[in-house]
mmCIF file of C-alpha atoms in Angstrom:
data_model
loop_
_atom_site.group_PDB
_atom_site.id
_atom_site.type_symbol
_atom_site.label_atom_id
_atom_site.label_comp_id
_atom_site.label_asym_id
_atom_site.label_seq_id
_atom_site.Cartn_x
_atom_site.Cartn_y
_atom_site.Cartn_z
ATOM 1 C CA UNK R 1 -105.872 99.651 -64.096
ATOM 2 C CA UNK R 2 -103.182 97.584 -66.106
ATOM 3 C CA UNK R 3 -104.376 98.961 -69.091
ATOM 4 C CA UNK R 4 -105.364 102.604 -68.229
ATOM 5 C CA UNK R 5 -102.958 105.388 -70.256
ATOM 6 C CA UNK R 6 -100.197 106.753 -68.565
ATOM 7 C CA UNK R 7 -97.910 109.559 -69.544
ATOM 8 C CA UNK R 8 -95.075 108.778 -71.390
ATOM 9 C CA UNK R 9 -95.649 105.154 -71.490
ATOM 10 C CA UNK R 10 -94.195 104.622 -67.715
ATOM 11 C CA UNK R 11 -93.812 101.187 -66.816
ATOM 12 C CA UNK R 12 -96.598 99.822 -64.202
ATOM 13 C CA UNK R 13 -97.099 97.040 -61.523
ATOM 14 C CA UNK R 14 -100.212 96.588 -59.864
ATOM 15 C CA UNK R 15 -100.061 95.780 -56.368
ATOM 16 C CA UNK R 16 -103.374 94.380 -54.712
ATOM 17 C CA UNK R 17 -103.893 93.390 -51.309
ATOM 18 C CA UNK R 18 -106.415 91.145 -50.137
ATOM 19 C CA UNK R 19 -107.484 92.360 -46.953
ATOM 20 C CA UNK R 20 -108.588 88.870 -45.496
ATOM 21 C CA UNK R 21 -111.579 88.678 -48.118
ATOM 22 C CA UNK R 22 -113.675 85.467 -46.997
ATOM 23 C CA UNK R 23 -115.830 85.616 -50.141
ATOM 24 C CA UNK R 24 -113.492 83.687 -52.701
ATOM 25 C CA UNK R 25 -111.774 86.765 -54.476
ATOM 26 C CA UNK R 26 -108.376 85.293 -53.054
ATOM 27 C CA UNK R 27 -108.811 82.456 -55.466
ATOM 28 C CA UNK R 28 -109.777 85.114 -58.476
ATOM 29 C CA UNK R 29 -106.835 87.065 -57.563
ATOM 30 C CA UNK R 30 -104.458 84.384 -57.141
ATOM 31 C CA UNK R 31 -105.112 83.441 -60.802
ATOM 32 C CA UNK R 32 -105.079 86.616 -62.105
ATOM 33 C CA UNK R 33 -101.317 87.370 -60.718
ATOM 34 C CA UNK R 34 -100.562 83.286 -62.050
ATOM 35 C CA UNK R 35 -101.478 85.142 -65.610
ATOM 36 C CA UNK R 36 -100.042 88.793 -65.297
ATOM 37 C CA UNK R 37 -96.655 88.946 -63.859
ATOM 38 C CA UNK R 38 -96.643 92.951 -63.412
ATOM 39 C CA UNK R 39 -99.828 91.835 -60.932
ATOM 40 C CA UNK R 40 -97.908 91.529 -57.208
ATOM 41 C CA UNK R 41 -100.499 89.986 -54.691
ATOM 42 C CA UNK R 42 -99.908 90.119 -50.828
ATOM 43 C CA UNK R 43 -102.810 88.648 -48.331
ATOM 44 C CA UNK R 44 -103.639 89.764 -44.796
ATOM 45 C CA UNK R 45 -104.359 86.646 -43.393
ATOM 46 C CA UNK R 46 -106.141 88.738 -40.529
ATOM 47 C CA UNK R 47 -108.520 91.489 -41.615
ATOM 48 C CA UNK R 48 -106.603 94.972 -40.662
ATOM 49 C CA UNK R 49 -108.914 97.756 -42.525
ATOM 50 C CA UNK R 50 -107.859 99.620 -45.447
ATOM 51 C CA UNK R 51 -105.548 101.848 -43.699
ATOM 52 C CA UNK R 52 -103.145 98.699 -43.401
ATOM 53 C CA UNK R 53 -104.224 97.627 -47.124
ATOM 54 C CA UNK R 54 -102.691 101.021 -48.412
ATOM 55 C CA UNK R 55 -99.637 100.676 -46.362
ATOM 56 C CA UNK R 56 -98.687 97.308 -47.203
ATOM 57 C CA UNK R 57 -99.344 98.017 -50.513
ATOM 58 C CA UNK R 58 -96.923 100.995 -50.432
ATOM 59 C CA UNK R 59 -94.230 99.190 -48.519
ATOM 60 C CA UNK R 60 -94.364 96.512 -51.213
ATOM 61 C CA UNK R 61 -94.621 99.136 -54.273
ATOM 62 C CA UNK R 62 -91.288 99.110 -56.129
ATOM 63 C CA UNK R 63 -91.840 102.660 -58.623
ATOM 64 C CA UNK R 64 -91.144 105.825 -58.017
ATOM 65 C CA UNK R 65 -95.083 106.454 -57.799
ATOM 66 C CA UNK R 66 -98.043 105.077 -55.755
ATOM 67 C CA UNK R 67 -101.345 105.602 -57.159
ATOM 68 C CA UNK R 68 -104.100 104.298 -54.894
ATOM 69 C CA UNK R 69 -107.078 102.557 -56.127
ATOM 70 C CA UNK R 70 -109.668 100.648 -54.577
ATOM 71 C CA UNK R 71 -111.279 97.810 -55.873
ATOM 72 C CA UNK R 72 -114.757 98.961 -57.015
ATOM 73 C CA UNK R 73 -113.224 101.354 -59.184
ATOM 74 C CA UNK R 74 -114.345 104.709 -56.901
ATOM 75 C CA UNK R 75 -111.901 106.678 -58.901
ATOM 76 C CA UNK R 76 -111.713 106.528 -62.950
ATOM 77 C CA UNK R 77 -108.770 105.102 -64.554
ATOM 78 C CA UNK R 78 -108.974 107.787 -67.009
ATOM 79 C CA UNK R 79 -108.109 110.289 -64.950
ATOM 80 C CA UNK R 80 -104.549 108.743 -63.639
ATOM 81 C CA UNK R 81 -102.898 111.175 -66.500
ATOM 82 C CA UNK R 82 -104.487 114.218 -65.247
ATOM 83 C CA UNK R 83 -103.452 113.285 -61.676
ATOM 84 C CA UNK R 84 -99.679 112.265 -62.450
ATOM 85 C CA UNK R 85 -99.082 115.017 -64.564
ATOM 86 C CA UNK R 86 -98.453 117.526 -61.659
ATOM 87 C CA UNK R 87 -95.436 115.167 -59.953
ATOM 88 C CA UNK R 88 -94.351 114.703 -63.839
ATOM 89 C CA UNK R 89 -93.989 118.010 -64.332
ATOM 90 C CA UNK R 90 -92.587 119.022 -60.914
ATOM 91 C CA UNK R 91 -95.584 121.246 -60.062
ATOM 92 C CA UNK R 92 -96.183 118.850 -56.808
ATOM 93 C CA UNK R 93 -94.943 116.730 -54.690
ATOM 94 C CA UNK R 94 -97.997 114.988 -53.912
ATOM 95 C CA UNK R 95 -101.619 114.503 -55.022
ATOM 96 C CA UNK R 96 -104.524 114.015 -54.055
ATOM 97 C CA UNK R 97 -107.895 113.236 -56.327
ATOM 98 C CA UNK R 98 -111.404 113.876 -54.738
ATOM 99 C CA UNK R 99 -114.616 112.729 -56.128
ATOM 100 C CA UNK R 100 -116.015 115.618 -54.555
ATOM 101 C CA UNK R 101 -114.112 118.478 -55.982
ATOM 102 C CA UNK R 102 -114.668 120.168 -59.279
ATOM 103 C CA UNK R 103 -112.682 121.266 -61.880
ATOM 104 C CA UNK R 104 -109.051 120.614 -62.658
ATOM 105 C CA UNK R 105 -106.979 121.565 -59.871
ATOM 106 C CA UNK R 106 -106.516 123.521 -56.927
ATOM 107 C CA UNK R 107 -103.201 124.173 -54.561
ATOM 108 C CA UNK R 108 -102.880 124.494 -51.201
ATOM 109 C CA UNK R 109 -99.774 125.805 -49.605
ATOM 110 C CA UNK R 110 -99.077 125.440 -46.325
ATOM 111 C CA UNK R 111 -96.057 126.829 -44.374
ATOM 112 C CA UNK R 112 -94.766 126.044 -40.641
ATOM 113 C CA UNK R 113 -96.580 122.697 -40.947
ATOM 114 C CA UNK R 114 -94.164 119.770 -39.500
#
């Protein structure tokens, strides 16, 4: 993910949240974080689930944009440029990718929803 192309040579950080793994993942992540200064590792001492992991990552992120990627690479990092482009172009306030939708983009506007 650190090697994924981003528009305009954007700086990046990789915020990893280990949600109390018990399979040795934590040790691997520690070694990765020690060897790569752009990796910021956080560990939940009690399993809290994906939602809590995402909230922790967003709270710890220091950049202007957050891109959420599961460890199983469900989403293709080569698609990051497409995902972030509407934000950089000022055409969107938020962008959500979907593995189920086909096509480049669709736009949904909701008025009156608070």
